[in-house]
Every structure is written in C-alpha cells, then in structure tokens.
Amino acid sequence: MAVIGHFALQGVQMMLVLLLAPLLTGFVRKMKARLLRRQGPPLFQPYRDLIRLMRKEVVLAENASWLFRFTPYFVFATTWIAASLVPTFQSGLLFSWSADLIALIALLGSARFFLALAGLDVGTSFGGIGSSREVMIASLAEPAMLMIVFTLALIVGSTQLSTMSAFMNSPAVGLRVSLGLGLIALVIVAIAENARIPVDNPATHLELTMVHEAMVLEYSGRHLALIELSAYLKLLLYVSLIACLFAPWGISATTVEPKTFVIGLAAYAVKLAAMSTFLAMFETAVAKMRVFRVPEFLGAALMMGLLATLLRFVSGSF
Amino acid sequence: MPGVALSLVGILLAAAAIAIPTSGTRMARPLVYGICLATTLCLMTVAATALIGKSATPSSLALPAGLPQLGAHFRIDALSAFFLFVVNLGAAAASLFAIGYGRHEETPERVLPFYPAYLAGMKLVVLADDAFVFLVAWEFMSLTSWALVIANHKESDNLRAGYIYLLMASFGTLALLLAFGLLAGAEGNYTFAVIRSAPPSAGIAALILILAIIGTGSKAGLVPLHAWLPLAHPAAPSHVSALMSGVMTKVAVYGFIRIVFEMLGPPGWWWSVVVLVCGGATATMGVLYALMQRDLKRVLAYSTIENIGIIFSALGLSLAFKSEGLASIAALALTAGLFHIFNHSLFKSLLFFGSGAVLNATGERDMEKLGGLIHSMPQTAFVFLVGCMAISALPPLNGFVSEWLAFQAILLSPQLPLWSLKLIIPAVGALLALSAALAAACFVRAFGITFLGRARTPAASRAQETDRFSLTAMLILAALCLVAGILPGVFIDLLAATVQFLVGGRMPPQTGIEWLSIIPIAEGRSSYNGLLVFLFMIISGTLAAIAIHRLASDKVRRGPAWDCGYPDPSPLTQYSAASFGQPIRRVFGTIVFRAQEVGEMPPPASTAPARLTVKLSDLIWDTFYAPISGGITFAAEQLNRLQFLTIRRYLTLVFAALVFLLLVLAIWQ
C-alpha cells in the first residue's frame, strides 16, 4: 500500500512539472508584457502553441538524419526526468535517489549535447552558430554549476537533493557567506542555461546574437513542440531548484498527509509566482549582452562558486 | 598462473616471428590477427580468474633467464591482474578490428610482425616482477610501437613523430632506470619482492617519486611531457593508435601505481600535491588543445591526455587520503581512478576505431574535409556517437560514473587536515569540472563536423560503410560502455580486490544494493542508479513519441533546409571545425595559446577577398622543448668545428685532455 502511495506521489510530481511548465513560461511572458504596459498574450498561450505545433506536420530538411528526429524525444525525456527529480512540494520521493544533483546536471548536459548536435545536423550556418555558442556558454556554466553543487554539498554533507532541501529547511543552516555566493552564482547559471536576457533572448529570431533559437531553427511541428516544452521544463526545473535549495519552506519530508500536501503545493505555487515575477522584472530592467561579454558574466559565477567552495574547505564556519 | 600467461605471450612472439616471412601473402593478415585475438582472449580469461576467483593471492614464477644472478621473475597479483585484463580487452578488440581494417594496409610487412610483438611487450611489462624484466619489456614495448608509428614512413610528418617519440621514450626509460636503481639500493636487489619488503628512506623516496612521475608520465602523456603523444599516436595505423592511446598509456599508469603505491612505502604528505597539480593541469590543457585541432585522430590523442589527467587526479586524491590513513576514502578515489582507466580504454579504442573506419572510407583525417558521414556510414556513426557520449561523461554511459565517483571523493576531502591540500583540491575539482564540460564541447565538435551536416569534399560524399569485423569490434566496445554505465556496481565490486591490495581498504559492496544503484558512502549522502536513469529515459521518450504520434500528428514532409530563408547550396558555408571552436578559442585561447586573430578587410570597392588569420602558439613547446632543442643544436654547431682541425691541433687536444684527466685524478685523491 505504502509503495503504491509513493508511486502515486512520484506520478503526481511528474505530471505536475509537465503541466505546470508551460504555465510558468506564460506567466513570465504575461508579467513582462504588463511591465512594458502591453496587454500581452493570454496566460495559457504556451499550451495553445504546443497543441497547435503538435497537430502540424513536420517539415524535415532534405539531408536531416535520424539524429535530428531522435533529438527532440531524447531532449524531452532527459529534461522531464531531471525536472521530476527536483523536489517541488514534497521531498524524498520514490525515485529521488536514482540521480543526485551532480547526475541531474549531467542529465541536462546530455540533453544539451544532442541539441547542439542537432544544430549541426542539417548543415546550415545558423545551426552551427547556435551550437558553437551554446557549447561555449555551457563550458563555463556547467563547471560553475558544479562548483555551486560542491559548496552546497560541503555544507550539507550530501549531494542528494532531498537531503539538501531538508537540511536547508532546518535551523542548522544559518546565514553563511558561501551560501550567498552560491545563490548569486546559481541565479547567473540559471539565466544562462535558460537562454534568458542578458545572455540570450528567448523572444527573438533573425538576430545574430541568438543562441538557443538559432540552434533549433530547423525544427518544426511536433519536434519543435517537444523542444519548446523541454525549454519550459528546464525553466521550471531551475526555478524549482533555487526554490528547494534557498527557499525550502513548506516542502514536506516524507509523510503523506492531505494537510502537508496542500501546504506544500500552495507554497510551491507562491514560490513560482514570486520568482517568475522577479525574473520578469530583471529581464525588463537589463539589456542583452554582446555574446563575448557572456564569458565574463559566467566567469564571475564560476569564480564565485570556486570561492565559496574554497571558503568551505578552509573553514566549516563560512 | 603466470606460467600460463607467459606461454600465451610466447605464442604472440611466435606469431610475430611467423609474420616476418609470410606478411606478403594474403593469408598472413587474418592469421596473425586471428592468433592475436585468440591469445588475448585467453589472457583476458586468465586475468579475470585471477581477479575474481579464490586465486586472488599473488602467484609468482622465476625463470632462469635474464641477468645471471637475477633470473627473470613474473607475478600475477590483484594489481597486475586488473591491468592485464584492461590491456587484453583493448588488444582483443583491436585485433578483431584489424582483421577487417588491415585489408587497406598498404605495407602489411611493416605492421604485421611488430603488432604481436608490441602486444607481447605490453603484457610483459604488466607481468614483470623484477626491475630488469620490467625495463626490458618497457623498452621492447616502446621500440615495437615506434616501429608501428613509422610504418607509413613515406609521410615526413610520421618520421618526425617517430623521432620525437623515440627521444621521449628513451628519456622516460632513463628516468625509470634511475628510479629502479635507487629502489634497488646499494645491494642491487632488483626483484620487486625485495624492493617491496624494504621501502626507501623519505629523501630517496621523494627522488624516486619525481623520477617515476617523469618516467611513467612521459609515456602516459602528462603535461608537459606530452609533446610526442599527439604526434605519434595519430601517425600509427588506427588499430595501433587505439592500442597506444587506450592501452599503452594505461600500462604507463600501471608503472606509476606499482612504484608509488606499492614500493615506496607509506606516502608523504606532499606527494599527492605534486600528482594532483600534474593531473589537474594535464586534464585542462589536454582538452583545450583537443578543441583547437582539425585532425580527427589528433583530437582523440589530445583527449587521451585529458583523460590521463583525470586518472592522475584521482590517483593523487587517493594518495592524499592514504597518507592520512583514511583507507575507505582512499579506496573511493582509487576506485574512481581505476574505473576511469577501464572506461577510457573502452571508449578511446572505440573512437580510434571509428576514426580508422572514416579514414579508410574517405582517405581523410582532416575534419574540415569530412561531413555528412552519418548518411553513408550509419552504423559507424552510431557507435562513434556512443563513444563520444561516454567520453563526454554523459549519463547513462560509463564515463559519467567514474567522474561522479571522483567528484564524490573530492567532496570528502575537507577531512584532510593539510592546508595546501585544502587549497589545491577545490582547484583541481574546478579544473576537472571545466575539462568535463570542455570535453563535451570537444566531442560535439568532433562528431558534428565529421558525421553531421553535408559532405565538404567529394571524397566524403563517396564514403561507404566499413567492414563487418571492424563494426563488430566497435559494437562490442559500445555495448560495454553502456553496460558499465548502467551496471557500475558490478564493475566497482570487481575492482575491490585491486583497491584492497593497494590502499588496504575498499568501497562497500555494491552488487547487493536494491535496484542495483551505487552508494559510495551512505544513501543519505549520495547515490546514482544508471539502470533506472536509462530505463526512465527510454520509457518517457517512447511514451512521448507514442502519445504524440497517436493523438496529434505523425506526418512528415521533406523540404529544403529553412536557414532563415537564406539557405546556401555550397557545403562550404557550413560551420567548420575552426569556426565551431572559435568562441572557445576566444574565451580560453588568449591565455593558453596566446591566440591572435587578425582580420584584413579590403578597402571599399576592392575585389580582394577579406582574410582572417589566426595565430596560435604552443606555450609548452616554446618554453620547454624549443630551448632544449635550440641548445642542443647550438652545442652541436660549436662542436662541429672540431671536425676540421689539423693533425697538430688534434694532438694538442688529446694531450690537453690527458693532462686534464691526470689533474682530476690527482686532485680527487
């Protein structure tokens, strides 16, 4: 019985992230539009876009290979798994131990590996420019992310997300310099990984500075729908990750009670709304960077992560 | 047990002898490679039984050969059994690959005799139990591989590569010779058994450590002793490249482990610092160099340097924990290192085989002249992709598991009390993370430019799928990469005997854990389950595909590429290897390579083409090798004058030398 309950809970989590992800993106878009005093698209527009795209036929470039058709499914699968391993309303889910935070980052790395290859598959110059810039950004963002993980793992004594989240919720955490550095670095990495302003602009096409959009330029129909959905999921993943590590309030540990369940969900909704509002305000306030300024931006994150790790190595009190 | 192994090695040497007169005939190739395959498979079984079975106790053998008073000693213990297994697995795959690949060999008489001898040399190094046999086998291995490097001697680059390799190999052997001399002490006991029982004093041990790092590091490709590796490894025929990169570097690591972990006694606190710094620098430099290359095989060779860096970092961590008496964590770090040795031998062999298949199909190693091979060589492309994913440390494949273990060991190192380590280990961790991310970029580039896109030359568009033997060898290695990735617990447990032997501790047994996940320390701390991750990927990907095809649309239409409305028919407008690496070159290259880009724009209305020149300088070559080579040339030119003296002056010189020596003798006494 208990196993079925755990299974159900894991299923709820998987469906929750899948269904919530487009809404989060819709919410950010709506907020950005409102901040610019525009009406903006409806909140549920991303769902409509996805359904519309899925119903359309796929137009494949003539020399696209099997890899090009395989990539959307692979990217979607890995991103979905990664997103459903991050505690949202409840930690310690049935399969949460199958991949720790390092493995989760590597899973996202697998998705990016295929996406970058798909950008090169058709053999167009736009795809190439997107892929080469994506791997350049990733070559700095990934080590920065690992350094953040190291910092947190050294504080908590674990790379298991559930354990980390529970520890960060306990009074044992306290205010720490390394945590502050880690948070700033994590936000920078999250912005870069999700191709948001100032690193990349999710709203443009036909601009030489675009990275993610250039890479997936040749996709259409259901393939594009899956890629878009994966991008939504990735945004949700990073928001949930920041929430579960730095704002873990309301995430219940292992008990399955209706009350904690509702509290957890409500807290999660509030956190998502707050953080996406912050993201919208940030994106409205700053301008897009030149692409070769991005390494400095990400280098700062890497250095902060390294500094935080070093501080943790030097003394347990930082 | 060593007797069986030795007789199998004898068969290999006999095969080499048979190959000399017969190598011109048609049957020679399948015969020689067939014998090699059978023998290495038998040796693999021998190694596996020594590793698994009750016979994990060392068994040794002394033969009345070699030096008169010494004899020749051989031994199989847990350490040599593991390396014997890795060497023979790689050698078996290479032999199978070569049955098909060797068909394209232009001068088989330059390859066939040396190949079995080279295999025999590597095996003898691992089996040796005294310094004499070890060094002779080591040098035999170097010389036979040198002969294979210059097999295609008509290309002048290959000759230069062979020359530099020979110089560096002799230099490394010299360092090892001195190291063993110091180990043997004044009595000159060259058997490992005696050396093991009497570890040297701390000062001598320090000297031996440095000599061992130079001697084995120059063979393994540690920066800055790596200069020969990216020249020599790609020059050899591809199956030999695979052996040199995938296997011979591991034999060098074996030498390092044998000397440093076993013979030097308890490690000093600073040993790990040296090894960690070497390892971290090697990993990062190796992958940055790899990103700048356009020759596919040279990319792979530089990536070998990177992986050697990862292995040495893990070994350094293990030494640090061992010197503090933390046996169980030392075991974790050492398991990570040994597992990465195994993994790297799998995927690097696989990738070199793939590059060999591409070379045969197109006659090109230059990525800028390839492209679109996924259409004409689908199976090779698939297995090469698996290798690329594995080497980029992506789950669910094996490369990720060993790096994950290494990261877990790093996360336990704040327990080390030493300040220098507290500063160096996080830095090494950051370098490893950086090189893992850069490795992914490197292999996106290698696979994407070679196999994806459109063919850049007619040669690339005429490519055909490679033969069945080669494909089978590659498929087996790819399957092993997947198996080691999704069932890492089995492999970790197989390493336990070796780890126990070296650091006196082991990781907790992994195979009994439910769901077959791996838990290095405790479940609350960290765990990873490759099998579940793999299954989840398949299930959710398939579910998504079925749902979309059923409920939404499954129509496909082929059309011209979109490319924002401006598709260009020429394949030259695709991204090339150089342009793909350009952003990374701009970020890292200005420091590491002193990269300079000069753009020349013609004035308006001029029809001259615009030009972009990129200058990269190899800092290590310029700082270490160029001065030495320049100094030698200078000295030789000065001494050259002595060749043109008159007889009187020669006599004066001889007389002066005699007086000088007599004076020295007089002062000495």
Short mmCIF file of C-alpha atoms in Angstrom, two decimals, chain B residues 2-368:
data_model
loop_
_atom_site.label_atom_id
_atom_site.label_comp_id
_atom_site.label_asym_id
_atom_site.label_seq_id
_atom_site.Cartn_x
_atom_site.Cartn_y
_atom_site.Cartn_z
CA PRO B 2 51.97 -16.63 -14.60
CA GLY B 3 53.22 -19.71 -16.41
CA VAL B 4 50.03 -19.89 -18.48
CA ALA B 5 50.21 -16.18 -19.15
CA LEU B 6 53.85 -16.38 -20.18
CA SER B 7 53.26 -19.22 -22.59
CA LEU B 8 50.45 -17.21 -24.17
CA VAL B 9 52.85 -14.28 -24.52
CA GLY B 10 55.25 -16.74 -26.11
CA ILE B 11 52.59 -17.58 -28.70
CA LEU B 12 52.34 -13.88 -29.51
CA LEU B 13 56.09 -13.67 -30.03
CA ALA B 14 55.92 -16.76 -32.23
CA ALA B 15 53.18 -15.07 -34.24
CA ALA B 16 55.50 -12.10 -34.71
CA ALA B 17 58.19 -14.46 -35.97
CA ILE B 18 55.78 -16.18 -38.34
CA ALA B 19 54.66 -12.83 -39.66
CA ILE B 20 58.13 -11.83 -40.84
CA PRO B 21 58.40 -14.26 -43.78
CA THR B 22 54.67 -14.56 -44.53
CA SER B 23 53.49 -10.96 -44.25
CA GLY B 24 53.43 -10.52 -48.02
CA THR B 25 50.86 -13.29 -48.50
CA ARG B 26 47.10 -12.90 -48.41
CA MET B 27 46.54 -15.26 -45.52
CA ALA B 28 49.02 -13.54 -43.23
CA ARG B 29 46.67 -10.80 -42.02
CA PRO B 30 43.75 -12.96 -40.80
CA LEU B 31 46.23 -15.49 -39.46
CA VAL B 32 48.30 -13.06 -37.39
CA TYR B 33 45.38 -11.02 -36.13
CA GLY B 34 43.42 -14.21 -35.50
CA ILE B 35 46.22 -15.61 -33.34
CA CYS B 36 46.42 -12.28 -31.51
CA LEU B 37 42.68 -12.28 -30.92
CA ALA B 38 42.62 -15.84 -29.59
CA THR B 39 45.66 -15.34 -27.37
CA THR B 40 44.45 -12.07 -25.90
CA LEU B 41 41.04 -13.59 -25.20
CA CYS B 42 42.75 -16.45 -23.33
CA LEU B 43 44.89 -13.97 -21.40
CA MET B 44 41.76 -12.00 -20.56
CA THR B 45 40.24 -15.11 -19.07
CA VAL B 46 43.42 -15.74 -17.08
CA ALA B 47 43.32 -12.18 -15.75
CA ALA B 48 39.62 -12.39 -14.95
CA THR B 49 40.01 -15.62 -12.99
CA ALA B 50 42.90 -14.10 -11.06
CA LEU B 51 40.74 -11.07 -10.31
CA ILE B 52 37.53 -12.83 -9.35
CA GLY B 53 38.42 -16.30 -8.20
CA LYS B 54 39.77 -17.54 -4.93
CA SER B 55 43.20 -17.35 -6.51
CA ALA B 56 43.39 -13.64 -5.77
CA THR B 57 46.54 -14.41 -3.80
CA PRO B 58 49.62 -13.45 -5.80
CA SER B 59 51.27 -16.25 -7.71
CA SER B 60 54.79 -15.80 -8.97
CA LEU B 61 57.25 -17.59 -11.18
CA ALA B 62 61.02 -17.35 -11.60
CA LEU B 63 62.73 -18.39 -14.81
CA PRO B 64 66.47 -18.93 -15.27
CA ALA B 65 66.70 -16.25 -17.93
CA GLY B 66 67.80 -12.64 -17.96
CA LEU B 67 70.69 -11.45 -15.81
CA PRO B 68 72.90 -14.30 -14.46
CA GLN B 69 72.44 -13.78 -10.71
CA LEU B 70 68.94 -12.40 -11.02
CA GLY B 71 66.87 -14.63 -13.25
CA ALA B 72 63.56 -13.45 -14.61
CA HIS B 73 60.65 -13.05 -12.21
CA PHE B 74 56.97 -12.84 -13.09
CA ARG B 75 53.96 -12.40 -10.90
CA ILE B 76 50.21 -12.01 -11.12
CA ASP B 77 48.63 -10.21 -8.20
CA ALA B 78 45.42 -8.20 -7.95
CA LEU B 79 47.02 -5.10 -9.48
CA SER B 80 48.64 -6.80 -12.44
CA ALA B 81 45.54 -8.93 -12.98
CA PHE B 82 43.38 -5.81 -13.37
CA PHE B 83 45.80 -4.21 -15.82
CA LEU B 84 46.30 -7.48 -17.64
CA PHE B 85 42.54 -7.58 -18.12
CA VAL B 86 42.35 -4.00 -19.40
CA VAL B 87 45.32 -4.48 -21.74
CA ASN B 88 43.95 -7.69 -23.19
CA LEU B 89 40.43 -6.39 -23.58
CA GLY B 90 41.76 -3.49 -25.63
CA ALA B 91 44.14 -5.75 -27.52
CA ALA B 92 41.41 -8.27 -28.34
CA ALA B 93 39.14 -5.54 -29.67
CA ALA B 94 41.99 -4.07 -31.71
CA SER B 95 42.88 -7.46 -33.18
CA LEU B 96 39.27 -8.10 -34.17
CA PHE B 97 39.05 -4.63 -35.69
CA ALA B 98 42.32 -5.14 -37.54
CA ILE B 99 41.14 -8.32 -39.27
CA GLY B 100 38.90 -6.08 -41.34
CA TYR B 101 40.81 -2.82 -41.13
CA GLY B 102 44.17 -4.30 -42.08
CA ARG B 103 42.81 -5.08 -45.56
CA HIS B 104 43.54 -1.48 -46.50
CA GLU B 105 47.07 -1.60 -45.23
CA GLU B 106 49.49 -0.63 -47.98
CA THR B 107 52.59 -2.12 -46.43
CA PRO B 108 51.47 -5.05 -44.24
CA GLU B 109 55.07 -6.23 -43.85
CA ARG B 110 55.75 -3.09 -41.81
CA VAL B 111 52.83 -3.73 -39.45
CA LEU B 112 52.18 -7.46 -39.10
CA PRO B 113 55.46 -8.54 -37.48
CA PHE B 114 55.53 -5.70 -35.00
CA TYR B 115 51.91 -5.87 -33.91
CA PRO B 116 52.04 -9.16 -31.96
CA ALA B 117 55.46 -8.20 -30.58
CA TYR B 118 54.02 -4.92 -29.34
CA LEU B 119 51.15 -6.76 -27.64
CA ALA B 120 53.64 -9.14 -26.04
CA GLY B 121 55.72 -6.21 -24.78
CA MET B 122 52.77 -4.58 -23.03
CA LYS B 123 51.80 -7.83 -21.38
CA LEU B 124 55.32 -8.50 -20.17
CA VAL B 125 55.50 -5.08 -18.50
CA VAL B 126 52.42 -5.92 -16.50
CA LEU B 127 53.65 -9.41 -15.64
CA ALA B 128 57.19 -8.41 -14.69
CA ASP B 129 58.28 -8.92 -11.10
CA ASP B 130 61.81 -7.60 -11.24
CA ALA B 131 63.24 -4.34 -12.47
CA PHE B 132 65.29 -5.93 -15.25
CA VAL B 133 62.38 -7.68 -16.91
CA PHE B 134 60.21 -4.61 -16.36
CA LEU B 135 62.64 -2.27 -18.07
CA VAL B 136 63.44 -4.63 -20.91
CA ALA B 137 59.75 -5.19 -21.56
CA TRP B 138 59.08 -1.46 -21.27
CA GLU B 139 61.74 -0.68 -23.83
CA PHE B 140 60.56 -3.52 -26.07
CA MET B 141 57.06 -2.05 -25.94
CA SER B 142 58.44 1.40 -26.81
CA LEU B 143 60.53 0.18 -29.71
CA THR B 144 57.86 -2.00 -31.29
CA SER B 145 55.33 0.80 -31.04
CA TRP B 146 57.90 3.16 -32.54
CA ALA B 147 58.24 0.79 -35.46
CA LEU B 148 54.47 0.85 -35.86
CA VAL B 149 54.36 4.66 -35.67
CA ILE B 150 56.70 4.93 -38.64
CA ALA B 151 55.00 2.08 -40.53
CA ASN B 152 53.77 4.64 -43.01
CA HIS B 153 57.20 6.20 -43.33
CA LYS B 154 56.68 7.94 -46.62
CA GLU B 155 54.96 10.84 -44.92
CA SER B 156 57.62 13.09 -43.48
CA ASP B 157 55.36 14.08 -40.56
CA ASN B 158 55.30 10.46 -39.44
CA LEU B 159 59.08 10.26 -39.45
CA ARG B 160 59.33 13.38 -37.33
CA ALA B 161 56.69 11.98 -34.97
CA GLY B 162 58.67 8.75 -34.71
CA TYR B 163 61.87 10.63 -33.99
CA ILE B 164 60.34 12.71 -31.21
CA TYR B 165 58.64 9.63 -29.80
CA LEU B 166 61.91 7.73 -29.73
CA LEU B 167 63.66 10.58 -27.93
CA MET B 168 60.93 10.96 -25.33
CA ALA B 169 60.63 7.21 -24.82
CA SER B 170 64.36 6.87 -24.15
CA PHE B 171 64.22 9.83 -21.81
CA GLY B 172 61.36 8.22 -19.89
CA THR B 173 63.14 4.89 -19.69
CA LEU B 174 66.25 6.65 -18.41
CA ALA B 175 64.19 8.17 -15.59
CA LEU B 176 62.71 4.77 -14.78
CA LEU B 177 66.14 3.16 -14.86
CA LEU B 178 67.38 5.65 -12.29
CA ALA B 179 64.23 5.17 -10.22
CA PHE B 180 64.73 1.42 -10.08
CA GLY B 181 68.42 1.93 -9.36
CA LEU B 182 67.51 3.99 -6.32
CA LEU B 183 64.85 1.49 -5.30
CA ALA B 184 67.27 -1.38 -5.50
CA GLY B 185 69.69 0.42 -3.20
CA ALA B 186 73.38 -0.29 -2.75
CA GLU B 187 72.91 -4.06 -2.65
CA GLY B 188 71.34 -4.03 -6.04
CA ASN B 189 68.32 -6.22 -5.33
CA TYR B 190 66.29 -5.85 -8.43
CA THR B 191 63.45 -8.24 -7.66
CA PHE B 192 60.25 -6.46 -6.75
CA ALA B 193 59.77 -8.80 -3.77
CA VAL B 194 62.95 -7.49 -2.13
CA ILE B 195 62.22 -3.88 -3.10
CA ARG B 196 58.73 -4.18 -1.63
CA SER B 197 60.00 -5.52 1.69
CA ALA B 198 62.49 -2.66 2.18
CA PRO B 199 60.93 0.70 1.31
CA PRO B 200 63.44 3.55 0.82
CA SER B 201 64.00 6.41 3.25
CA ALA B 202 61.94 9.58 2.87
CA GLY B 203 64.52 11.60 0.94
CA ILE B 204 65.24 8.82 -1.54
CA ALA B 205 61.53 8.14 -1.87
CA ALA B 206 60.95 11.76 -2.87
CA LEU B 207 63.57 11.48 -5.59
CA ILE B 208 62.08 8.19 -6.80
CA LEU B 209 58.61 9.74 -6.88
CA ILE B 210 59.79 12.53 -9.16
CA LEU B 211 61.66 10.07 -11.39
CA ALA B 212 58.60 7.80 -11.52
CA ILE B 213 56.35 10.70 -12.49
CA ILE B 214 58.78 11.68 -15.25
CA GLY B 215 59.34 8.12 -16.45
CA THR B 216 55.76 6.91 -16.49
CA GLY B 217 54.26 10.35 -17.11
CA SER B 218 56.23 10.77 -20.30
CA LYS B 219 54.73 7.55 -21.59
CA ALA B 220 51.23 8.35 -20.32
CA GLY B 221 51.24 11.90 -21.64
CA LEU B 222 51.36 14.08 -18.54
CA VAL B 223 51.76 17.78 -19.35
CA PRO B 224 54.49 18.99 -20.08
CA LEU B 225 55.90 15.59 -21.11
CA HIS B 226 53.09 15.01 -23.58
CA ALA B 227 54.59 16.64 -26.67
CA TRP B 228 55.26 13.41 -28.54
CA LEU B 229 51.86 11.84 -27.89
CA PRO B 230 49.62 13.86 -30.23
CA LEU B 231 52.21 13.41 -32.97
CA ALA B 232 52.90 9.71 -32.57
CA HIS B 233 49.51 8.26 -31.69
CA PRO B 234 47.72 9.52 -34.81
CA ALA B 235 50.62 8.56 -37.10
CA ALA B 236 50.28 4.83 -36.45
CA PRO B 237 47.64 2.69 -38.21
CA SER B 238 44.31 3.21 -36.44
CA HIS B 239 44.16 -0.06 -34.53
CA VAL B 240 47.66 0.66 -33.22
CA SER B 241 46.61 4.24 -32.37
CA ALA B 242 43.78 2.74 -30.36
CA LEU B 243 46.23 0.48 -28.54
CA MET B 244 48.70 3.27 -27.89
CA SER B 245 46.05 5.66 -26.59
CA GLY B 246 43.66 3.26 -24.98
CA VAL B 247 46.05 0.68 -23.60
CA MET B 248 49.71 1.69 -23.58
CA THR B 249 49.01 4.85 -21.59
CA LYS B 250 47.35 2.54 -19.04
CA VAL B 251 50.49 0.41 -18.90
CA ALA B 252 52.33 3.60 -18.02
CA VAL B 253 49.80 4.32 -15.28
CA TYR B 254 50.37 0.75 -14.10
CA GLY B 255 54.06 1.51 -13.74
CA PHE B 256 53.24 4.61 -11.72
CA ILE B 257 50.86 2.76 -9.41
CA ARG B 258 53.27 -0.15 -8.99
CA ILE B 259 56.13 2.11 -7.96
CA VAL B 260 54.33 4.80 -5.99
CA PHE B 261 51.53 2.90 -4.27
CA GLU B 262 53.38 -0.29 -3.62
CA MET B 263 57.14 0.09 -3.49
CA LEU B 264 57.66 3.49 -1.93
CA GLY B 265 56.10 2.63 1.41
CA PRO B 266 53.71 4.99 3.21
CA PRO B 267 53.17 8.14 1.11
CA GLY B 268 54.47 11.51 2.27
CA TRP B 269 52.04 14.37 2.65
CA TRP B 270 53.26 16.36 -0.35
CA TRP B 271 53.26 13.51 -2.89
CA SER B 272 49.59 13.95 -3.54
CA VAL B 273 50.12 17.69 -4.11
CA VAL B 274 52.55 17.00 -6.96
CA VAL B 275 50.34 14.37 -8.53
CA LEU B 276 47.17 16.46 -8.18
CA VAL B 277 48.75 19.54 -9.75
CA CYS B 278 50.09 17.46 -12.65
CA GLY B 279 46.73 15.75 -13.09
CA GLY B 280 44.58 18.88 -13.00
CA ALA B 281 46.84 20.80 -15.38
CA THR B 282 47.04 17.85 -17.76
CA ALA B 283 43.27 17.41 -17.87
CA THR B 284 42.55 21.04 -18.72
CA MET B 285 45.42 21.59 -21.12
CA GLY B 286 44.71 18.34 -22.94
CA VAL B 287 41.12 19.16 -23.70
CA LEU B 288 41.88 22.78 -24.68
CA TYR B 289 44.46 21.54 -27.17
CA ALA B 290 41.95 18.99 -28.44
CA LEU B 291 39.45 21.74 -29.15
CA MET B 292 41.91 23.52 -31.43
CA GLN B 293 42.81 20.56 -33.66
CA ARG B 294 41.31 19.81 -37.05
CA ASP B 295 42.81 16.34 -37.47
CA LEU B 296 40.28 13.86 -36.07
CA LYS B 297 42.89 11.44 -34.74
CA ARG B 298 44.87 14.25 -33.16
CA VAL B 299 41.71 15.42 -31.36
CA LEU B 300 41.45 11.93 -29.92
CA ALA B 301 45.12 11.89 -28.93
CA TYR B 302 44.82 15.17 -27.07
CA SER B 303 41.68 13.90 -25.41
CA THR B 304 43.74 10.94 -24.17
CA ILE B 305 45.99 13.46 -22.45
CA GLU B 306 42.91 14.94 -20.80
CA ASN B 307 41.76 11.57 -19.54
CA ILE B 308 45.21 10.73 -18.24
CA GLY B 309 44.91 13.98 -16.28
CA ILE B 310 41.63 12.82 -14.78
CA ILE B 311 43.16 9.46 -13.87
CA PHE B 312 46.20 11.06 -12.24
CA SER B 313 43.94 13.47 -10.31
CA ALA B 314 42.02 10.53 -8.90
CA LEU B 315 45.26 8.76 -8.04
CA GLY B 316 46.55 11.92 -6.35
CA LEU B 317 43.39 12.16 -4.27
CA SER B 318 43.80 8.56 -3.27
CA LEU B 319 47.41 9.21 -2.22
CA ALA B 320 46.28 12.17 -0.11
CA PHE B 321 43.74 10.08 1.76
CA LYS B 322 46.14 7.18 2.06
CA SER B 323 48.81 9.36 3.65
CA GLU B 324 46.26 10.47 6.25
CA GLY B 325 45.22 6.89 6.94
CA LEU B 326 41.68 7.33 5.60
CA ALA B 327 41.64 3.98 3.84
CA SER B 328 37.96 3.84 2.89
CA ILE B 329 38.01 7.25 1.15
CA ALA B 330 41.34 6.46 -0.47
CA ALA B 331 39.60 3.35 -1.80
CA LEU B 332 36.80 5.51 -3.23
CA ALA B 333 39.24 7.78 -5.05
CA LEU B 334 41.32 4.86 -6.28
CA THR B 335 38.20 3.05 -7.49
CA ALA B 336 37.29 6.18 -9.44
CA GLY B 337 40.76 6.21 -11.00
CA LEU B 338 40.83 2.51 -11.86
CA PHE B 339 37.28 2.60 -13.19
CA HIS B 340 38.21 5.53 -15.39
CA ILE B 341 41.23 3.57 -16.64
CA PHE B 342 38.90 0.77 -17.67
CA ASN B 343 36.34 3.15 -19.16
CA HIS B 344 38.87 5.16 -21.07
CA SER B 345 40.39 2.05 -22.60
CA LEU B 346 36.90 1.17 -23.87
CA PHE B 347 35.78 4.44 -25.38
CA LYS B 348 39.12 5.64 -26.62
CA SER B 349 39.68 2.39 -28.51
CA LEU B 350 36.16 2.70 -29.88
CA LEU B 351 36.74 6.27 -31.06
CA PHE B 352 40.08 5.47 -32.68
CA PHE B 353 38.47 2.52 -34.47
CA GLY B 354 35.76 4.88 -35.68
CA SER B 355 38.31 7.36 -36.93
CA GLY B 356 40.12 4.50 -38.66
CA ALA B 357 36.89 3.45 -40.37
CA VAL B 358 36.41 7.06 -41.52
CA LEU B 359 40.00 7.20 -42.72
CA ASN B 360 39.53 4.04 -44.75
CA ALA B 361 36.24 5.17 -46.21
CA THR B 362 37.35 8.65 -47.21
CA GLY B 363 41.13 8.77 -47.03
CA GLU B 364 40.83 11.82 -44.79
CA ARG B 365 41.65 12.59 -41.17
CA ASP B 366 41.05 16.28 -41.57
CA MET B 367 37.61 17.14 -40.20
CA GLU B 368 37.35 20.17 -42.47
#
